[in-house]
mmCIF file of C-alpha atoms in Angstrom:
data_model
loop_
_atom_site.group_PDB
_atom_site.id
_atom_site.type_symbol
_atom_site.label_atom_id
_atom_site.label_comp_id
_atom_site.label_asym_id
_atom_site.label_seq_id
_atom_site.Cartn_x
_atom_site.Cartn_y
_atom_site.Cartn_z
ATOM 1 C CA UNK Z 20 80.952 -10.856 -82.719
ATOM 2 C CA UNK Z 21 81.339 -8.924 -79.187
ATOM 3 C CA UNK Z 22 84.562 -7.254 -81.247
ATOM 4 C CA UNK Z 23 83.103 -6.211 -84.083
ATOM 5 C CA UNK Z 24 79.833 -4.501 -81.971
ATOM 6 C CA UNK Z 25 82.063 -2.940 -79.734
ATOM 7 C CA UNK Z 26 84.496 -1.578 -82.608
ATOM 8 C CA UNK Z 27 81.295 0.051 -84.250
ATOM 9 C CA UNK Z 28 80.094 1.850 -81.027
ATOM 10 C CA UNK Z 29 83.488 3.420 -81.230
ATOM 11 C CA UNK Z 30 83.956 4.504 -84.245
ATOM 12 C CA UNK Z 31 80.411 5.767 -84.046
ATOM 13 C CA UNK Z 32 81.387 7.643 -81.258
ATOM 14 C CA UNK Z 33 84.864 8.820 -82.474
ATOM 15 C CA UNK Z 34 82.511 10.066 -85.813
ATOM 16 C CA UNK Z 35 80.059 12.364 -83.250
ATOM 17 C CA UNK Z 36 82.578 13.183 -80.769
ATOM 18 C CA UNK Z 37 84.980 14.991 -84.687
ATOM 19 C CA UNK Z 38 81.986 16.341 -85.645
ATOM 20 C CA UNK Z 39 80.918 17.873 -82.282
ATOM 21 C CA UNK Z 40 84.524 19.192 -82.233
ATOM 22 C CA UNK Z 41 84.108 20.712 -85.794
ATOM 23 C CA UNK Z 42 81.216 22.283 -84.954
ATOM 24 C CA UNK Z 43 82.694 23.762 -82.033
ATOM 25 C CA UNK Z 44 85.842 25.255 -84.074
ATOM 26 C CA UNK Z 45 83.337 27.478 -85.994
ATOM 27 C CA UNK Z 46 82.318 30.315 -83.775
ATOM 28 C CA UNK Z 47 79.647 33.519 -84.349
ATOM 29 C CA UNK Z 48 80.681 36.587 -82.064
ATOM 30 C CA UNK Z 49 78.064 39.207 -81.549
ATOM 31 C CA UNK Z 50 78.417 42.564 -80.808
ATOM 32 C CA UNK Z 51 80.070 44.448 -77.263
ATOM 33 C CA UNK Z 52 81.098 40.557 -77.097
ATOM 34 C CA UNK Z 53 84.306 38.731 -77.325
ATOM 35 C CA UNK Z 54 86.409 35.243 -76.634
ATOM 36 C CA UNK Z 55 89.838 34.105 -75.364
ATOM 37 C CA UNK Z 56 91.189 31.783 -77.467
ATOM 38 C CA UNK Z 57 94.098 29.662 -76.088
ATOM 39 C CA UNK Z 58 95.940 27.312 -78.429
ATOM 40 C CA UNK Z 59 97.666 24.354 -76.308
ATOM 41 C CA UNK Z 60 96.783 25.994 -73.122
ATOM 42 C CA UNK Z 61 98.615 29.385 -73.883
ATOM 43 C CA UNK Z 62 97.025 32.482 -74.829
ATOM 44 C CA UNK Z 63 96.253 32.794 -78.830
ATOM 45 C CA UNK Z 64 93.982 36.167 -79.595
ATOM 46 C CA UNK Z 65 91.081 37.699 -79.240
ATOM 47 C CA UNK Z 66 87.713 36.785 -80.933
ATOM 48 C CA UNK Z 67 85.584 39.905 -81.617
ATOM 49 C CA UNK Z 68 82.071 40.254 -83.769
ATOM 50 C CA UNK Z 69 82.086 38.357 -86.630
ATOM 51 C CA UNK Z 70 82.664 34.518 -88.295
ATOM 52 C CA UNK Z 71 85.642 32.518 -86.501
ATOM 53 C CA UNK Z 72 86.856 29.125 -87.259
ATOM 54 C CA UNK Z 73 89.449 27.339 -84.826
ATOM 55 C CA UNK Z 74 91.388 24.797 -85.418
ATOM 56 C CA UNK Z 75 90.392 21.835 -83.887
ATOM 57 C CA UNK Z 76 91.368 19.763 -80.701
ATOM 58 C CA UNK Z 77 94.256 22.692 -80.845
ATOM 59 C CA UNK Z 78 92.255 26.088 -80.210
ATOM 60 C CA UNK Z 79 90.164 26.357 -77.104
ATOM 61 C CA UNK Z 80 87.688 28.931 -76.345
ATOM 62 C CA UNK Z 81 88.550 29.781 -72.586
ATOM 63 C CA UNK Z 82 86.808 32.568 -71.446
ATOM 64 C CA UNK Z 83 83.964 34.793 -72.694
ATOM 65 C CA UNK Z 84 83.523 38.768 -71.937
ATOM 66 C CA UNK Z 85 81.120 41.060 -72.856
ATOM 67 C CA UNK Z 86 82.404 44.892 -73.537
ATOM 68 C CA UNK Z 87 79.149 46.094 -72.209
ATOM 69 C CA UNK Z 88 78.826 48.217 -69.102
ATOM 70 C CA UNK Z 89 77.366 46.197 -66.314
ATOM 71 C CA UNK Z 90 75.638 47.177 -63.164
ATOM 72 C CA UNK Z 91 76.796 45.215 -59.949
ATOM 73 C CA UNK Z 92 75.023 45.278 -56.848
ATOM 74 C CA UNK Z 93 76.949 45.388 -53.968
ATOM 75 C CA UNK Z 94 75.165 43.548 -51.086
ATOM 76 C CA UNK Z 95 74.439 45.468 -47.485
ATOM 77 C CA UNK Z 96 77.226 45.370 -44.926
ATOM 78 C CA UNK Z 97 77.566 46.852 -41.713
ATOM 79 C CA UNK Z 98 79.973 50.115 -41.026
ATOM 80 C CA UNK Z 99 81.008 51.290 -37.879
ATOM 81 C CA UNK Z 100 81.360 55.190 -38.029
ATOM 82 C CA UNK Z 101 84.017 57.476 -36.045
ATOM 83 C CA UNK Z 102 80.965 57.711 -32.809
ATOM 84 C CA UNK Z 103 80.412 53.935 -32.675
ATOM 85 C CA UNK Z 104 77.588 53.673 -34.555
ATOM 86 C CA UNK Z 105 76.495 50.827 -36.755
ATOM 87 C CA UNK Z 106 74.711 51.183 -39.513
ATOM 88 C CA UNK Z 107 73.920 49.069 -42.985
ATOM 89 C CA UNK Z 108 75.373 50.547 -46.632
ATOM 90 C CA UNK Z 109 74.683 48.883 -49.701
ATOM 91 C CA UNK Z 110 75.069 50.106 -53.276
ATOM 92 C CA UNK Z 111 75.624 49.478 -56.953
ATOM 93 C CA UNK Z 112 78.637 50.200 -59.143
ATOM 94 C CA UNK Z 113 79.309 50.377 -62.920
ATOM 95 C CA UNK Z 114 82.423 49.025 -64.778
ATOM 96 C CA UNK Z 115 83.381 47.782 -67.979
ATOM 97 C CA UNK Z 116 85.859 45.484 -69.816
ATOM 98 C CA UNK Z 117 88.419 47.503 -71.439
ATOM 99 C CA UNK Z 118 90.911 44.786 -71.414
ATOM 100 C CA UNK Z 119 89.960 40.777 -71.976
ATOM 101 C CA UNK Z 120 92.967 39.605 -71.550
ATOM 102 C CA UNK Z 121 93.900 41.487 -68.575
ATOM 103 C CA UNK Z 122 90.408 40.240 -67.341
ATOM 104 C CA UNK Z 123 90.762 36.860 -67.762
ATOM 105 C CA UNK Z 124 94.248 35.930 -66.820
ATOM 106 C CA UNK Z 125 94.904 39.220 -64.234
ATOM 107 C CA UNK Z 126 91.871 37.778 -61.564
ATOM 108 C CA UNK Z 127 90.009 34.867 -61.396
ATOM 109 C CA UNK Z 128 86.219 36.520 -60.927
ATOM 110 C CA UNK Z 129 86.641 40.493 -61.526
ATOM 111 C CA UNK Z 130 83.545 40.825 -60.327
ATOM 112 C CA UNK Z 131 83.654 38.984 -56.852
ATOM 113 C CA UNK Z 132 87.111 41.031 -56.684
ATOM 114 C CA UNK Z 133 85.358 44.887 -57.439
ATOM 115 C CA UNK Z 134 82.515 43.774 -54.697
ATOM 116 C CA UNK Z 135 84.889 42.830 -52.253
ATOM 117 C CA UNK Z 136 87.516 45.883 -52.763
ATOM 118 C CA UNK Z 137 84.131 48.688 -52.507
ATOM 119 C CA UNK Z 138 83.042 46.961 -49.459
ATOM 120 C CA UNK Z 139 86.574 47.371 -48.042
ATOM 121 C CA UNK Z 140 86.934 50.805 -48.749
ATOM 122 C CA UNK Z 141 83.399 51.862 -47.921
ATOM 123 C CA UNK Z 142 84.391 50.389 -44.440
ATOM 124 C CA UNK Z 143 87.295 52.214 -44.212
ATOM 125 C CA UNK Z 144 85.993 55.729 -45.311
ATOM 126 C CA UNK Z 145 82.978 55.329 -42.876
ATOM 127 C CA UNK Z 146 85.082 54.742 -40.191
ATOM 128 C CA UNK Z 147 86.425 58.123 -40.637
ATOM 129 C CA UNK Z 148 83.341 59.835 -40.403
ATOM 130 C CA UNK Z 149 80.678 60.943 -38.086
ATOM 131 C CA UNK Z 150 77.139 59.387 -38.219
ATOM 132 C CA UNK Z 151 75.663 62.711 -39.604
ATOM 133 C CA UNK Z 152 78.147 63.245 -42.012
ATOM 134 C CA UNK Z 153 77.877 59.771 -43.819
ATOM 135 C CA UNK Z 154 74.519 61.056 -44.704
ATOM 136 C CA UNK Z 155 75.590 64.859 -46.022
ATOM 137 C CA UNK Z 156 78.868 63.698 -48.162
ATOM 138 C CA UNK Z 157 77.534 61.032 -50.021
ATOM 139 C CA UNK Z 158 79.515 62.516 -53.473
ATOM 140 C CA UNK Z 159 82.689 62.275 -51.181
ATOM 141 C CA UNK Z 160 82.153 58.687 -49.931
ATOM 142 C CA UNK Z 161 81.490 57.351 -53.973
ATOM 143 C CA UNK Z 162 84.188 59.528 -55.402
ATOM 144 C CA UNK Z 163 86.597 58.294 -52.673
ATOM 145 C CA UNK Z 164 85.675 54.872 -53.562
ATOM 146 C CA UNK Z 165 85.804 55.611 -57.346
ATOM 147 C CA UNK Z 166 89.378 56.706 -56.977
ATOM 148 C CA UNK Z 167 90.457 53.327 -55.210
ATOM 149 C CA UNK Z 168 88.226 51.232 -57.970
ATOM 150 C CA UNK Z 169 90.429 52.968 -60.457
ATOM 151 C CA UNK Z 170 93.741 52.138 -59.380
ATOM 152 C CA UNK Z 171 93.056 48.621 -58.590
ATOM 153 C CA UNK Z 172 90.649 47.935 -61.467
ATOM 154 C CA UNK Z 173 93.819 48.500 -64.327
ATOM 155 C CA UNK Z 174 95.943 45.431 -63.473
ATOM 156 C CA UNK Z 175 92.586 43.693 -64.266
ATOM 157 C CA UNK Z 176 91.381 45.636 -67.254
ATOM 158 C CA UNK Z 177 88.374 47.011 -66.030
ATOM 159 C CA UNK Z 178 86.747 50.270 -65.381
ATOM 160 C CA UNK Z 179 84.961 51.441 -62.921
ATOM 161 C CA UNK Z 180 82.760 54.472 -64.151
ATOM 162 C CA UNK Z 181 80.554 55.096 -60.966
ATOM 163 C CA UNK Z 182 79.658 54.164 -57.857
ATOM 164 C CA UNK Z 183 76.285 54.940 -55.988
ATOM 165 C CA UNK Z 184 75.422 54.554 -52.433
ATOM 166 C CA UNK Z 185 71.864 53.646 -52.492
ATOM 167 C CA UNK Z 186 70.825 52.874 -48.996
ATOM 168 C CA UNK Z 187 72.607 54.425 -45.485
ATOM 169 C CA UNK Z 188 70.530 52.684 -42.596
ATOM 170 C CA UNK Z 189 71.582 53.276 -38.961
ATOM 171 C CA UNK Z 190 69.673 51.391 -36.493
ATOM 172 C CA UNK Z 191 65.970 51.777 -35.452
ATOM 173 C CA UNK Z 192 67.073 53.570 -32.079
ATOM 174 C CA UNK Z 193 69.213 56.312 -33.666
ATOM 175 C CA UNK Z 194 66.325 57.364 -35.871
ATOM 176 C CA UNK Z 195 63.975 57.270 -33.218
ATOM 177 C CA UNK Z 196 66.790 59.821 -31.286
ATOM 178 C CA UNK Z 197 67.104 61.383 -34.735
ATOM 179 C CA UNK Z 198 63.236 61.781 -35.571
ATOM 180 C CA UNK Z 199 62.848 62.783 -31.826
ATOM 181 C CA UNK Z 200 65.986 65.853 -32.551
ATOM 182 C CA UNK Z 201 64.211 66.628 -36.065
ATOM 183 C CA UNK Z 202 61.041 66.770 -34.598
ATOM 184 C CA UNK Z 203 62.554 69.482 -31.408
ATOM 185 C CA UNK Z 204 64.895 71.850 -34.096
ATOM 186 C CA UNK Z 205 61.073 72.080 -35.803
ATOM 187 C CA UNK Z 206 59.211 73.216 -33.239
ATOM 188 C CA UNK Z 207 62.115 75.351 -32.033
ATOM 189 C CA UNK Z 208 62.099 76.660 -35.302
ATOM 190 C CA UNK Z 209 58.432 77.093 -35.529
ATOM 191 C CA UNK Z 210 58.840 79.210 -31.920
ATOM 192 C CA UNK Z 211 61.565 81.593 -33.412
ATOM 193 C CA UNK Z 212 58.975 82.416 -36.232
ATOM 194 C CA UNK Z 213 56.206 83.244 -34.126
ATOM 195 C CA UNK Z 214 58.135 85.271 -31.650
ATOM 196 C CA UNK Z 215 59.851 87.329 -34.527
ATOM 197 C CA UNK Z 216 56.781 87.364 -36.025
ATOM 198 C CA UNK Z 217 55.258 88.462 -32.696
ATOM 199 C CA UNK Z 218 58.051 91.122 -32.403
ATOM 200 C CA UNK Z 219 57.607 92.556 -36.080
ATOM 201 C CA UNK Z 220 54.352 93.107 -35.635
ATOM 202 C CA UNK Z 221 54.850 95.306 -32.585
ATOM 203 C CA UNK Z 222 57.385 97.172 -33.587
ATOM 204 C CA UNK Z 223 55.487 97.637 -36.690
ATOM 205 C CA UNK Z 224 52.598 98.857 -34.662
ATOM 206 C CA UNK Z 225 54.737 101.323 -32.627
ATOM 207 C CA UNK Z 226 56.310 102.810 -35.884
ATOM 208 C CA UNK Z 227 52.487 103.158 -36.914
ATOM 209 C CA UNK Z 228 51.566 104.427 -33.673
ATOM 210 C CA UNK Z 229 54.725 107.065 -34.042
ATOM 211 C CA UNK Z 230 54.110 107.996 -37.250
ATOM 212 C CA UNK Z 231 50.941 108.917 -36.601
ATOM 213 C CA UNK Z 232 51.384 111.068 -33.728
ATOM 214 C CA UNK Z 233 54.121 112.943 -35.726
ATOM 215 C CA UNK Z 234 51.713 113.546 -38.572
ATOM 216 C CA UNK Z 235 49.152 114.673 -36.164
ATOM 217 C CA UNK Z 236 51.818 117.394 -34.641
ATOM 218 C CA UNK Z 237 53.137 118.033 -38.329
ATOM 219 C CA UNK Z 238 49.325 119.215 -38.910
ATOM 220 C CA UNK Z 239 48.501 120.924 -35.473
ATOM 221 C CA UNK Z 240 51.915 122.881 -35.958
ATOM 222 C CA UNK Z 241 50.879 123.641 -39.768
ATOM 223 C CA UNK Z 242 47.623 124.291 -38.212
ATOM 224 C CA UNK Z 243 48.687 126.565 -35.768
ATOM 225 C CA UNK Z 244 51.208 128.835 -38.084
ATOM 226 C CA UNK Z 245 48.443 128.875 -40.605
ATOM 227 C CA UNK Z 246 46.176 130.724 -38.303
ATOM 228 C CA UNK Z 247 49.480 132.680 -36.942
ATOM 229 C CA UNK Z 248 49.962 133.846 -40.477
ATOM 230 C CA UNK Z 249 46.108 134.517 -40.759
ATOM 231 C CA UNK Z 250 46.048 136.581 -37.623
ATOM 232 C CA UNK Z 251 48.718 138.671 -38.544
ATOM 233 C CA UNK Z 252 47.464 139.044 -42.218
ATOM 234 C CA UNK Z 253 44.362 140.244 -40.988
ATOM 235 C CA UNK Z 254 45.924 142.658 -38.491
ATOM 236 C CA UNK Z 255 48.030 143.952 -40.814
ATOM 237 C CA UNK Z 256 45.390 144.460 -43.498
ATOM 238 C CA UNK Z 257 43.280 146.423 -41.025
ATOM 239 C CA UNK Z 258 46.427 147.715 -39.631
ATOM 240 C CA UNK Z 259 47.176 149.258 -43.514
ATOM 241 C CA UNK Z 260 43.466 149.841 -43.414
ATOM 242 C CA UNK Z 261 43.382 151.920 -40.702
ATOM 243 C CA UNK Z 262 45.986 153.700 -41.203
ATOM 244 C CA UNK Z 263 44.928 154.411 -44.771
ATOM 245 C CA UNK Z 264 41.701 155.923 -43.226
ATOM 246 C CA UNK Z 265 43.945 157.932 -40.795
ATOM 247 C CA UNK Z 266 45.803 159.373 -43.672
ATOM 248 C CA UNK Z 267 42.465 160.463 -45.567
ATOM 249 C CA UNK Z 268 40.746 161.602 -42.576
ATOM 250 C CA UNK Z 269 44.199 163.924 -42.139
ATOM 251 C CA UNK Z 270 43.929 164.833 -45.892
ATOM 252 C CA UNK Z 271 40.463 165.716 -45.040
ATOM 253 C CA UNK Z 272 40.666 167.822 -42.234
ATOM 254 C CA UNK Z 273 43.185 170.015 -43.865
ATOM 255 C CA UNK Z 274 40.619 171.049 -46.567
ATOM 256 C CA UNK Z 275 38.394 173.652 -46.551
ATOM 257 C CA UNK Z 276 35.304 172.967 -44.045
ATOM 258 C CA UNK Z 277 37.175 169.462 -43.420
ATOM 259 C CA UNK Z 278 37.230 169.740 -39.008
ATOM 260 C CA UNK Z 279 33.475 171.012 -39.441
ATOM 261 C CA UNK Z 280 32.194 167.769 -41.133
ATOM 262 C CA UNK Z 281 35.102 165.924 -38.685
ATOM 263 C CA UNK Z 282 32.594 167.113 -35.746
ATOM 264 C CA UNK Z 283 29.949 166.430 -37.393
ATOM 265 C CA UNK Z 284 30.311 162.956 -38.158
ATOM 266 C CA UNK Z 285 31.602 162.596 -34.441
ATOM 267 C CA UNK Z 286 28.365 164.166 -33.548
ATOM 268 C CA UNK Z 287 26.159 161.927 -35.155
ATOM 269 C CA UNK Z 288 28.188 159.177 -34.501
ATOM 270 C CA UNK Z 289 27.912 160.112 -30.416
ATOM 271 C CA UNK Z 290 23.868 160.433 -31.117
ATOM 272 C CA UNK Z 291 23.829 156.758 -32.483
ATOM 273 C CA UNK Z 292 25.618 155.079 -29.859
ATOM 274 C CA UNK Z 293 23.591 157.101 -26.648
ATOM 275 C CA UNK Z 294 20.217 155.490 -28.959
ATOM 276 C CA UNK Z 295 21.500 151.923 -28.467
ATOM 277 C CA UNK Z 296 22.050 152.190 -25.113
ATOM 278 C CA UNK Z 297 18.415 153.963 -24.223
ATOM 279 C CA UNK Z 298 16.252 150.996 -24.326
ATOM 280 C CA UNK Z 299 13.272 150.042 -22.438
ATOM 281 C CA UNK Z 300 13.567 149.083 -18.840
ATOM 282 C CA UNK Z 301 17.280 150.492 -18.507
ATOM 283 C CA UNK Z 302 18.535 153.480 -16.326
ATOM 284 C CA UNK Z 303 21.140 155.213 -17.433
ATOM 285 C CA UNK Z 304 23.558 157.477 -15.811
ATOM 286 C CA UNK Z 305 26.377 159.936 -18.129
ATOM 287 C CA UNK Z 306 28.025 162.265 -16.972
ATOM 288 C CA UNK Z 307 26.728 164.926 -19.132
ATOM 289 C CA UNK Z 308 23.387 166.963 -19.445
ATOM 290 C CA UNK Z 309 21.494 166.127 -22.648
ATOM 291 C CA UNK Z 310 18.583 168.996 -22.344
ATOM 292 C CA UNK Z 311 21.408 171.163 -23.060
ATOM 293 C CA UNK Z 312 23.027 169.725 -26.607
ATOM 294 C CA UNK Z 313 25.191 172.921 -27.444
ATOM 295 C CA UNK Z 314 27.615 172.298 -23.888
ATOM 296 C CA UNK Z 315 27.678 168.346 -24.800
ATOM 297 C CA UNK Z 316 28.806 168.813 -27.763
ATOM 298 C CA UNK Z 317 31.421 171.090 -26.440
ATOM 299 C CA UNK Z 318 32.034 168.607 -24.224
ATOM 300 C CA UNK Z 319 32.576 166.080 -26.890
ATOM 301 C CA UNK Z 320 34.276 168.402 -29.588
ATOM 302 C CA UNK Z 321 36.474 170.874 -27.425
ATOM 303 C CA UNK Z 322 35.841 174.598 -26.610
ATOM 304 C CA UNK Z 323 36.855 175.641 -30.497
ATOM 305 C CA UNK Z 324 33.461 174.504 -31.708
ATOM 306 C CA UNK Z 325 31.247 177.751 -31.637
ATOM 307 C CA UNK Z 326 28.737 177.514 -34.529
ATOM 308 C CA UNK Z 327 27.166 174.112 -33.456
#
């Protein structure tokens, strides 16, 4: 009786453990995924999308990949620059399978491996560098560290397609130094503008200043040889006048009766200016006797005039 119970339980459990094992040899791949298959513990093919059925108790599904591109982070570590200085650098990278087989059988966590190898390298490129320029060459540092991934990432069929430092973080004292330089360049900065300022605005006042006191010559001197040019307009106008009136007086004269009506007009002319200066309550003294008009007018005309 104990037999026959215990031969059921096994073949009841022979029965569940085929068809478990059936149901494992039929396999549904989805897409960007894939599975090593190893048949007695060697390496068979490569499952991609799509229906797969394995032989039993003789294929094995090892290992499973995906093709998609993943995003690792890398955790913080601590760098030691080329000045001493410490400071925390974390970041993330992005690879993909190219290769399952390579993957599976060339490293035994490709991932650990990747984060390990960047934080190497980041180590060793930081320790090359000054504090200020970890923080200026950022491209350099990734690229540097992309160019490593590559060469190490083939044996184990993976890609490395970027890498991204997202955090540099020096200790609390060197930004307080840092802030406290920042903080000095600005308000050095901020001095340079307001004393150039300062200076432009001076100089821009004396060019003003200049400029102004040229004009104001420019005009006095325009000024001046206007009126120059004026004056001698006018003297030569009456100058031409004058000389005009000479040359008709002459053309006069020479006429018939022309030095009688020359006297005459000097005459009257002599009678006109002796009236403006007799006025009331002024003594005059000439040198000539008035009651007796004929021997003034000699006087005034010369001996030749007879008839006046």
């Amino acid at each position: 009786m104990f037999v026959s119970v215990f031969l059921w339980i096994f073949w009841l459990g022979f029965l569940l453990y085929l068809a478990y094992k059936l149901y494992r040899s039929l396999r549904i791949v989805s897409a960007q995924e894939c599975i090593i298959v190893e048949r007695l513990g060697k390496y068979s093919r490569t499952l991609h999308a799509g229906f797969h059925i394995l032989i039993p108790f003789i294929d094995y599904d090892a290992y499973y990949h995906t093709l998609k591109e993943q995003a690792i982070d890398v955790p913080p570590q601590t760098c030691i620059t080329k000045d001493n200085v410490k400071v925390e650098m974390d970041g993330i990278l992005y690879l993909r399978v190219l290769d399952p087989q390579k993957a599976s059988y060339g490293i035994e966590d490709y991932r650990f491996a990747v984060t390990q190898l960047v934080q190497t390298t980041m180590r060793a490129i930081i320790g090359t560098m000054d504090l200020d320029t970890t923080f200026e060459t950022r491209e350099v540092i990734n690229s540097k560290i992309l160019e490593v991934l590559d060469q190490a990432g083939e044996p184990w069929g993976v890609r490395v397609n970027r890498y991204e430092i997202v955090n540099i973080a020096p200790p609390k004292s060197i930004i307080e130094a840092m802030e406290r330089e920042k903080k000095a360049q600005i308000t050095k900065k901020a001095q340079i503008s307001l004393s150039e300022g300062d200076r432009d605005s001076r100089i821009n006042r004396s060019l003003g200043i200049k400029e102004e006191a040229i004009n104001k010559s420019e005009g006095e001197k325009q000024k001046r040889i206007n009126e120059a040019e004026g004056q001698a307009a006018e003297i030569e106008s009456i100058a031409t006048a004058t000389a005009k009136g000479i040359e008709l007086l002459a053309a006069s004269i020479k006429t018939k009766g022309g030095k009688e009506a020359v006297k005459l007009r000097i005459a009257q002319r002599f009678i006109k200016e002796v009236e403006k200066l007799g006025q009331d309550g002024t003594e005059l003294v000439l040198p000539l006797n008035l009651s007796n008009f004929k021997s003034v007018m000699k006087s005034v005309l010369g001996s030749e005039d007879k008839k006046v």
